[in-house]
PDB file of C-alpha atoms and ligand atoms in Angstrom:
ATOM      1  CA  UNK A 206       0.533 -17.120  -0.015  1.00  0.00           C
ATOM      2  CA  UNK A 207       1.919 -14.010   1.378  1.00  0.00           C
ATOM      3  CA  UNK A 208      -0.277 -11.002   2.192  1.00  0.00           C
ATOM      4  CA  UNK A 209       1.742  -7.889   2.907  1.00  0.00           C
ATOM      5  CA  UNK A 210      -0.582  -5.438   4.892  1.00  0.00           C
ATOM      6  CA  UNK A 211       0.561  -1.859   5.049  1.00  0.00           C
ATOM      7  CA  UNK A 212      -1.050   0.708   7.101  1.00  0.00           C
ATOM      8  CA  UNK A 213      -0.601   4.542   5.873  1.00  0.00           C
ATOM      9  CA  UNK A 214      -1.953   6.306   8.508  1.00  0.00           C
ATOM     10  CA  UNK A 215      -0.215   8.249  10.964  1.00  0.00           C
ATOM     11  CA  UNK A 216      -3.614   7.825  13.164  1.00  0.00           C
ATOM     12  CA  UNK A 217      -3.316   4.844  15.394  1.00  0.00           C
ATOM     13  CA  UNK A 218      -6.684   2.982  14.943  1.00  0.00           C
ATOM     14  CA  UNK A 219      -8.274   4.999  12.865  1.00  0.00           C
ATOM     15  CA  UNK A 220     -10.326   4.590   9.549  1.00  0.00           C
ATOM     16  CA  UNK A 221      -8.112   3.435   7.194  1.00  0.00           C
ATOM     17  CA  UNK A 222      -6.146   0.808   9.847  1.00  0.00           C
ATOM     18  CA  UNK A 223     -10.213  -0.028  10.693  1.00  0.00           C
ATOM     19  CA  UNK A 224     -10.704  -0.619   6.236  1.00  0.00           C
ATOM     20  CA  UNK A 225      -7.334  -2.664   6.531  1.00  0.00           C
ATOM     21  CA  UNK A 226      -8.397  -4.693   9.602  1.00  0.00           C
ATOM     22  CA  UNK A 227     -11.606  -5.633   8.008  1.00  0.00           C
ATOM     23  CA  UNK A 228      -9.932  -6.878   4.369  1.00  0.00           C
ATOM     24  CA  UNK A 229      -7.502  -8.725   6.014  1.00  0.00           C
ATOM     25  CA  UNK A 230     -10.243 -10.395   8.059  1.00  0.00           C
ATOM     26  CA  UNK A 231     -12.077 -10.992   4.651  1.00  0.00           C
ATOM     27  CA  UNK A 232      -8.608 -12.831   3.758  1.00  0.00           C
ATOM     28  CA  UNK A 233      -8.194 -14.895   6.742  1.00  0.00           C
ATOM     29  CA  UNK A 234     -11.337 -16.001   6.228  1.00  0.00           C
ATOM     30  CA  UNK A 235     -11.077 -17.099   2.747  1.00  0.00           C
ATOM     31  CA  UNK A 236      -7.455 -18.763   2.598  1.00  0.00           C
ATOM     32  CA  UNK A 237      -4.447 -20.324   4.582  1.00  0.00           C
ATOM     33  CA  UNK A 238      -2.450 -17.397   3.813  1.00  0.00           C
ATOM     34  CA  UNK A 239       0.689 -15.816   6.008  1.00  0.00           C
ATOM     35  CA  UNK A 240       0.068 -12.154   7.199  1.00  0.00           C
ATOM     36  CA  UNK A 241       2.539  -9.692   7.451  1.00  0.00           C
ATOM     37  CA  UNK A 242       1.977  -6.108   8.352  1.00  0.00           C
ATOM     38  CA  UNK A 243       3.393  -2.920   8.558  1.00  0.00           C
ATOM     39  CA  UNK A 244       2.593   0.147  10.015  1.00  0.00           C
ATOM     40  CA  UNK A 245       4.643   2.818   8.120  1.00  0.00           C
ATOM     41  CA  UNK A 246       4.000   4.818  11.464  1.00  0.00           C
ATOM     42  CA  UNK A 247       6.554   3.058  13.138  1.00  0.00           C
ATOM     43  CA  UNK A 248       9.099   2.962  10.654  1.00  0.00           C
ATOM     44  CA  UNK A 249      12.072   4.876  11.184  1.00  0.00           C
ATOM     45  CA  UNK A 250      11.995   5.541   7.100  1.00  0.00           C
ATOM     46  CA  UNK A 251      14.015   9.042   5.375  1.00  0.00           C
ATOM     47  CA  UNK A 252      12.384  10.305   2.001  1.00  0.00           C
ATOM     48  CA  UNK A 253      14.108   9.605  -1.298  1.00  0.00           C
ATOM     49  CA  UNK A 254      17.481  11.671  -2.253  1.00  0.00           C
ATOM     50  CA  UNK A 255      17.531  11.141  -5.925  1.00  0.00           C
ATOM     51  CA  UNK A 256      21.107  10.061  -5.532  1.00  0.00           C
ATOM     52  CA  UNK A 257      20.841   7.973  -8.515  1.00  0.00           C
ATOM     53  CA  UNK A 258      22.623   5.043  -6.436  1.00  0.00           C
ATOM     54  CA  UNK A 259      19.945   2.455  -7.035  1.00  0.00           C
ATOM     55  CA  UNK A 260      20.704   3.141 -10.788  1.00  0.00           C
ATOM     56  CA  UNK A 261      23.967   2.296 -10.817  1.00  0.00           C
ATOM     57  CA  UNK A 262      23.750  -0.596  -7.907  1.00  0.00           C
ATOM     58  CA  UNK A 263      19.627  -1.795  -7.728  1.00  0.00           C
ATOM     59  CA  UNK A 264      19.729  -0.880  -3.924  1.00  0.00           C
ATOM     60  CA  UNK A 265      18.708   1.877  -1.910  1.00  0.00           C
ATOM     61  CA  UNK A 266      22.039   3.024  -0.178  1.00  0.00           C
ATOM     62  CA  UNK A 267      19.712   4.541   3.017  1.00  0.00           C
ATOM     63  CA  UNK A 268      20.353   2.039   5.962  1.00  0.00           C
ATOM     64  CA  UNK A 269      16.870   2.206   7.834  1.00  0.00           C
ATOM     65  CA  UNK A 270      14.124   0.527   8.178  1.00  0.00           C
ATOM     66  CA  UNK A 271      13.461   0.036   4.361  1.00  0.00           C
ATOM     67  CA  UNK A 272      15.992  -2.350   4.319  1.00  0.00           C
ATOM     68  CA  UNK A 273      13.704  -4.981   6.268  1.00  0.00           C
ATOM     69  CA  UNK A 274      10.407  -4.070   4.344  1.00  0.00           C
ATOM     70  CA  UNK A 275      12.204  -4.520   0.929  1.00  0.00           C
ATOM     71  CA  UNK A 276      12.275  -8.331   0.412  1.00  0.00           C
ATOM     72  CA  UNK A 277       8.577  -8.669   1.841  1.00  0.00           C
ATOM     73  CA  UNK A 278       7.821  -5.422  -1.247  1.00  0.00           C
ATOM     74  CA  UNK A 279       9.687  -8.269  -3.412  1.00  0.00           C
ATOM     75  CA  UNK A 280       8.237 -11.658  -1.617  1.00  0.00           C
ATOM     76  CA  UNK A 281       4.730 -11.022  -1.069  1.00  0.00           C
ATOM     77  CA  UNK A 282       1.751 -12.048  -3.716  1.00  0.00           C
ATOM     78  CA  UNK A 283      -0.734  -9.891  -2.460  1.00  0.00           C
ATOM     79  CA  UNK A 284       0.074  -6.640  -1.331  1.00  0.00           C
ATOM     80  CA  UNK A 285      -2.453  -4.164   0.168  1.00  0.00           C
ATOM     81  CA  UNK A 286      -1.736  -0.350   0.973  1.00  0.00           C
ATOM     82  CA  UNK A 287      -4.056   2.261   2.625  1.00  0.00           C
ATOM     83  CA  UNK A 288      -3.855   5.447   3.219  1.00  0.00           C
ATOM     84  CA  UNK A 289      -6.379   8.692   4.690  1.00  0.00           C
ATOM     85  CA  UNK A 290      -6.579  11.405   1.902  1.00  0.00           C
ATOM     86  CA  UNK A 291      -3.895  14.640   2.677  1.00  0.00           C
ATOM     87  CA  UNK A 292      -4.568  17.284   0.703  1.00  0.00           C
ATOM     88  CA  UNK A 293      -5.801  15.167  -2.523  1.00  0.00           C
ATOM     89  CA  UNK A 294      -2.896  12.962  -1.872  1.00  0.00           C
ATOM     90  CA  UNK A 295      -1.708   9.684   0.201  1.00  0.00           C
ATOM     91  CA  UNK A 296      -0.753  10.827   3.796  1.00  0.00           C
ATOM     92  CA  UNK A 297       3.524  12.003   3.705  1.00  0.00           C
ATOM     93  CA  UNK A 298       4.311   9.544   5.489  1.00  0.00           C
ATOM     94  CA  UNK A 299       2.861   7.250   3.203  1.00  0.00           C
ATOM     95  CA  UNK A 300       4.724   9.098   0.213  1.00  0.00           C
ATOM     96  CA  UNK A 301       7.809   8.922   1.501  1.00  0.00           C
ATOM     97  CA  UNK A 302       7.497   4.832   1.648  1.00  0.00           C
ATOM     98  CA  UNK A 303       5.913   5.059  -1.610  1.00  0.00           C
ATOM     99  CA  UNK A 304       8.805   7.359  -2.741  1.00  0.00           C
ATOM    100  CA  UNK A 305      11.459   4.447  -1.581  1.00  0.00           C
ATOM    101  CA  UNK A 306      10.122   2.062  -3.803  1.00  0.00           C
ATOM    102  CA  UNK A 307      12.054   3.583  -6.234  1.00  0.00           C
ATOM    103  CA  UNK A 308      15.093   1.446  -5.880  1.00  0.00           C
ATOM    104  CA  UNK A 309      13.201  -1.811  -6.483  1.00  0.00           C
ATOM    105  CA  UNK A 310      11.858  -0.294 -10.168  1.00  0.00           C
ATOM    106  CA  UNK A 311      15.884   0.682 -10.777  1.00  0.00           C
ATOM    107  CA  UNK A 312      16.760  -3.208  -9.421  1.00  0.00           C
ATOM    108  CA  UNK A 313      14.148  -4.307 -12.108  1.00  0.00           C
ATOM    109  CA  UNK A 314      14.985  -1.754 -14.770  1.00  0.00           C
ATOM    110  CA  UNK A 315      18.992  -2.624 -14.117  1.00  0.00           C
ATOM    111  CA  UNK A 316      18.109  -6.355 -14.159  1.00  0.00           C
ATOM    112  CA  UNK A 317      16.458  -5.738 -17.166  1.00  0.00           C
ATOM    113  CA  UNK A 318      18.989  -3.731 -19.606  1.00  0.00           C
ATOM    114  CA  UNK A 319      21.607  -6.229 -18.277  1.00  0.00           C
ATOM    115  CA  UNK A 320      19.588  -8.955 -19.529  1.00  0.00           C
ATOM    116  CA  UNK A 321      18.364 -10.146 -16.431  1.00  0.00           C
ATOM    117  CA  UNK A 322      14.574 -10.665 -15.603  1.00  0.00           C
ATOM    118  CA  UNK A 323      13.025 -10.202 -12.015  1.00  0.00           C
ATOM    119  CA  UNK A 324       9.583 -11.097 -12.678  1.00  0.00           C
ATOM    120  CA  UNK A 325       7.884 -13.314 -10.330  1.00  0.00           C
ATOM    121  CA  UNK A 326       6.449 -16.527 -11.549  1.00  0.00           C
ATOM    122  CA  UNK A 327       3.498 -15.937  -9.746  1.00  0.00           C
ATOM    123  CA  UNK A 328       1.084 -13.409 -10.279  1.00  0.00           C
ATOM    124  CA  UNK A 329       1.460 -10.673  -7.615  1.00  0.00           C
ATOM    125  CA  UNK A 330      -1.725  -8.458  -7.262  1.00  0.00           C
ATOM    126  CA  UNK A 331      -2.167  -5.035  -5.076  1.00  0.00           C
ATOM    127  CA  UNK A 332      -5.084  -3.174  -3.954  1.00  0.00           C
ATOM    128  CA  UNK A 333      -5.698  -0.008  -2.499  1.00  0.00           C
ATOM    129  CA  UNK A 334      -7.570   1.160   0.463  1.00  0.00           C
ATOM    130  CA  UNK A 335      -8.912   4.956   0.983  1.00  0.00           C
ATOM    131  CA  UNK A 336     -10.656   7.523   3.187  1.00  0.00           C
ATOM    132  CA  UNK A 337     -10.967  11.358   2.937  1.00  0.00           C
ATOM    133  CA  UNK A 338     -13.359  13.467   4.506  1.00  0.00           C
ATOM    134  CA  UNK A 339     -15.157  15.736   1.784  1.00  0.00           C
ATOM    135  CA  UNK A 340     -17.027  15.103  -1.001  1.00  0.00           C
ATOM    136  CA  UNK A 341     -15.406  16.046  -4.467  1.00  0.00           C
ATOM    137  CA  UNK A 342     -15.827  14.397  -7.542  1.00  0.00           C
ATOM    138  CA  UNK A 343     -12.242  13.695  -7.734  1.00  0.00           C
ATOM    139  CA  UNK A 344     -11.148  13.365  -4.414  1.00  0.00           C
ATOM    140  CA  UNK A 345      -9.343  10.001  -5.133  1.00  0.00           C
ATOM    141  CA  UNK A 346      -7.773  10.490  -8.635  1.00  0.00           C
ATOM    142  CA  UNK A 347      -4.243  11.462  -7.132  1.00  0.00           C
ATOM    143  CA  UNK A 348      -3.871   8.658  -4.465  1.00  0.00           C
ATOM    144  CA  UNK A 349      -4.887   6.412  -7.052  1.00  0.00           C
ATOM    145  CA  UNK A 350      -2.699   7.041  -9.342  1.00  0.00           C
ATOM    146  CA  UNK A 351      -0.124   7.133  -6.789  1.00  0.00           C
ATOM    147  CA  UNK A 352      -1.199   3.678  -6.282  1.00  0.00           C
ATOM    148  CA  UNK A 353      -1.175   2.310  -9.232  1.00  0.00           C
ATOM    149  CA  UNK A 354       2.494   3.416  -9.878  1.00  0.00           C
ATOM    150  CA  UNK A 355       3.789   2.172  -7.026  1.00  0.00           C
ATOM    151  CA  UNK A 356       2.201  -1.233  -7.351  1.00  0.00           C
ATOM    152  CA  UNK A 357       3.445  -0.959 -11.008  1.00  0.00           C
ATOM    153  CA  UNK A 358       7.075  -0.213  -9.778  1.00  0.00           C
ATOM    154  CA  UNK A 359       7.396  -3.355  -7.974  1.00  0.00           C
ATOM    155  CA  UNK A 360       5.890  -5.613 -10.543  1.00  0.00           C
ATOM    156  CA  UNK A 361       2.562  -5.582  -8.916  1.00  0.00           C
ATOM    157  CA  UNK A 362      -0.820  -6.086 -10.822  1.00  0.00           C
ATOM    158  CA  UNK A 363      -3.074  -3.132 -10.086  1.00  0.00           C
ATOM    159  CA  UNK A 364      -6.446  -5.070  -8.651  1.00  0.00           C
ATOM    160  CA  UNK A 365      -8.466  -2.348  -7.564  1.00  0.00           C
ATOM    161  CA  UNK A 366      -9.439   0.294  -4.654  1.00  0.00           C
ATOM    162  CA  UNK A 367     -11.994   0.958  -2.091  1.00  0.00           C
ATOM    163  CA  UNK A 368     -12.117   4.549  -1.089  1.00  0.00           C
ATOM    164  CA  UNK A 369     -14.616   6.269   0.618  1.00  0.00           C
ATOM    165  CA  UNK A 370     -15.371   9.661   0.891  1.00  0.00           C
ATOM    166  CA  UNK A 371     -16.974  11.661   4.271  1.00  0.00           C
ATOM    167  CA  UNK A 372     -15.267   9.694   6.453  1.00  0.00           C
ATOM    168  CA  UNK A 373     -13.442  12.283   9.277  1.00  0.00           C
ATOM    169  CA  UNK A 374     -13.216  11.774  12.697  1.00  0.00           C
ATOM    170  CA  UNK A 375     -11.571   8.443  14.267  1.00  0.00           C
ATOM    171  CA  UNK A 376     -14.268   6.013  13.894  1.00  0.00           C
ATOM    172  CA  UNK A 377     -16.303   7.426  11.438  1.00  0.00           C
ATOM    173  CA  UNK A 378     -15.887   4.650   9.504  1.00  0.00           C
ATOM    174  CA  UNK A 379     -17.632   2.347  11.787  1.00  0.00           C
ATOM    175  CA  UNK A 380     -20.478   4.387  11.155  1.00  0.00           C
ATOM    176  CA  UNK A 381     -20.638   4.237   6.914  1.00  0.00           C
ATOM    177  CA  UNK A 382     -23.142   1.384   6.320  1.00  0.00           C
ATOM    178  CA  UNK A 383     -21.315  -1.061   4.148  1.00  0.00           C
ATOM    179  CA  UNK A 384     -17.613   0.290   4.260  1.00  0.00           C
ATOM    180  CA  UNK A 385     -16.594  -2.683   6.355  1.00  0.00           C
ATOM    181  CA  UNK A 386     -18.370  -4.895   4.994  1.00  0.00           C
ATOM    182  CA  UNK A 387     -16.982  -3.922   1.408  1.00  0.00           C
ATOM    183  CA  UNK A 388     -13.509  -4.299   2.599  1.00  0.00           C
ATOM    184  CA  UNK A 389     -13.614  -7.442   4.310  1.00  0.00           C
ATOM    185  CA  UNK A 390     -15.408  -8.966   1.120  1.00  0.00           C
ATOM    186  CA  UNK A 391     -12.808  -7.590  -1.324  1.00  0.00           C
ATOM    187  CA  UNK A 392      -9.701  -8.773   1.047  1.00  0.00           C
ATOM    188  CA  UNK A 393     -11.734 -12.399   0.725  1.00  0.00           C
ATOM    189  CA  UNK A 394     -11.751 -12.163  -3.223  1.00  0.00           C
ATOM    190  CA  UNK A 395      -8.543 -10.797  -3.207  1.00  0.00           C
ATOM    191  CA  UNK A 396      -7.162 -14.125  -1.840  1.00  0.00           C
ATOM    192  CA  UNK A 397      -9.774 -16.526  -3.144  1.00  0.00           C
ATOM    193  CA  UNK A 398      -9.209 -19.719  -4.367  1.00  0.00           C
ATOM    194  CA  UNK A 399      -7.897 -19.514  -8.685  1.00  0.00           C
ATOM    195  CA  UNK A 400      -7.434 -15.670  -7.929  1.00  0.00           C
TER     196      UNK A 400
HETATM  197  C1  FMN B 616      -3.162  16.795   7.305  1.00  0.00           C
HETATM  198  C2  FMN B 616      -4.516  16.327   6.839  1.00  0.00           C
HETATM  199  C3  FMN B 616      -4.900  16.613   5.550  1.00  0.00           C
HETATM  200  C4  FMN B 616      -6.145  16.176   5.081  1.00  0.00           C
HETATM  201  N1  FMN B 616      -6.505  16.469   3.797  1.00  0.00           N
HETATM  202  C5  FMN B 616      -7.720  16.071   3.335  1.00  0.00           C
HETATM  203  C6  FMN B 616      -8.132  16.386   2.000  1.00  0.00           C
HETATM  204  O1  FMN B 616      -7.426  17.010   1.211  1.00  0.00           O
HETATM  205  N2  FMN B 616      -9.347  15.960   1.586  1.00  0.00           N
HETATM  206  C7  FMN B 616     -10.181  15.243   2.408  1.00  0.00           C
HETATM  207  O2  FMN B 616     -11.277  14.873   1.990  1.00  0.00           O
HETATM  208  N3  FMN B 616      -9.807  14.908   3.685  1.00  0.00           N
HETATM  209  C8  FMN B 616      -8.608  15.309   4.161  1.00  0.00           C
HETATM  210  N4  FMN B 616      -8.218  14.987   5.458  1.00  0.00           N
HETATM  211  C9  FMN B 616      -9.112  14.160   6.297  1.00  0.00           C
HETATM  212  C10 FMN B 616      -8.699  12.689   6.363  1.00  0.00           C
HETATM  213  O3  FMN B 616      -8.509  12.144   5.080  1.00  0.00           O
HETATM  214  C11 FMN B 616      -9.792  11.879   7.083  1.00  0.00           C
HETATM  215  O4  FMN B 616      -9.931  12.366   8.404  1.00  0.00           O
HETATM  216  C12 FMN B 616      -9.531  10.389   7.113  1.00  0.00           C
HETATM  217  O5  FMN B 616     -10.704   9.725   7.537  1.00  0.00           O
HETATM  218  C13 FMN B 616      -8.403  10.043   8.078  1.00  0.00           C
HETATM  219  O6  FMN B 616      -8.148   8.656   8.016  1.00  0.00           O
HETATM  220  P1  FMN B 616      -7.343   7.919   9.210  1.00  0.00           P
HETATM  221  O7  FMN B 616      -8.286   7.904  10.385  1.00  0.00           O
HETATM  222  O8  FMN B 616      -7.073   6.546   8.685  1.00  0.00           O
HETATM  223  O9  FMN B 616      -6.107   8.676   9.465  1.00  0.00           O
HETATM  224  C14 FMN B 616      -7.006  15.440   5.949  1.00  0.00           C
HETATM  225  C15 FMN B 616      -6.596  15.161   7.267  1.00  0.00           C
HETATM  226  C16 FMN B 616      -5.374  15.614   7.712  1.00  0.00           C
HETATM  227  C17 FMN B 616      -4.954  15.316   9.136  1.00  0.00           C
END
């Protein structure tokens, strides 16, 4: 089994790569499984033109780094994203990965009208990892959603998030009294045996 780690943050160890350390610790610990991670940080990625070419072709026509973190998007049966809270949103740098995922919902959409399914014969599942600083009510409802859609674009099964709220400074989250804890249980039930 494939997990696909990626790590929204523009922050180099900070909360959220600290939440998506600890999961994939939880997995490790629960299955043979092959990690692959990817730091959107270092990607050389551009946002999404809305040229309309993955329409017509089911590829993005952008030659960066997308073009390597496609087939693991398309390989990988569990998938985990995380992302600090911007302005009640993911982070942009975040977006704009999330934005490029566009082309592999046109591949499947394409596939689809021309008769041709995509869908993996093995359940793929995605979960969602979260910090933000404040307090509000509904401080996650946008990244979730943002989520959701994303994992739904690339034929993912929405399993569930972790998000925690008044978590700031670098570190902070070493601090919360079961946030790391929580995550690296999830990442082990995420991968568990008849999952
Ligand atoms: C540009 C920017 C925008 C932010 N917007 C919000 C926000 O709208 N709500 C919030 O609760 N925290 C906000 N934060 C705080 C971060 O979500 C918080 O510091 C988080 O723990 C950072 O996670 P990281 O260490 O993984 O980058 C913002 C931080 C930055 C730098």
């Amino acid at each position: 089994m494939l997990l696909l780690a990626i790590y929204g943050s523009p922050r180099k160890n900070g909360n959220t790569d600290l939440m998506t350390d600890s999961f994939i610790e939880g997995a490790l610990s629960a299955a043979e499984i092959d990690l692959e991670r990817i730091y959107i940080r270092d990607l050389q990625i551009s946002g999404c033109l809305g040229c309309g070419y993955c329409d017509k072709h089911g590829v993005c026509v952008q030659q960066d780094h997308m073009q390597k973190v496609y087939p693991l998007l398309e390989k990988a049966e569990r998938i985990v994203i995380a992302s600090p809270i911007y302005f009640y949103g993911i982070s942009g740098q975040a977006k704009l990965f999330v934005d490029r995922s566009q082309a592999l919902f046109m591949r499947k959409q394409k596939n689809s009208s021309e008769g041709r399914s995509i869908s993996s014969p093995v359940a793929r599942k995605g979960f969602f990892l979260c910090a933000g600083a404040t307090r509000g009510k509904r401080l996650f409802d946008c990244p979730v959603l943002t989520a959701k859609y994303f994992f739904d674009a690339i034929d993912v099964a929405y399993e569930g998030e972790l998000c925690f709220r008044e978590i700031d400074e670098k570190g902070a989250v070493l601090h919360h009294p079961s946030a790391l804890e929580d995550c690296r249980r999830k990442g082990a039930a995420f991968v568990g045996v008849g999952r």
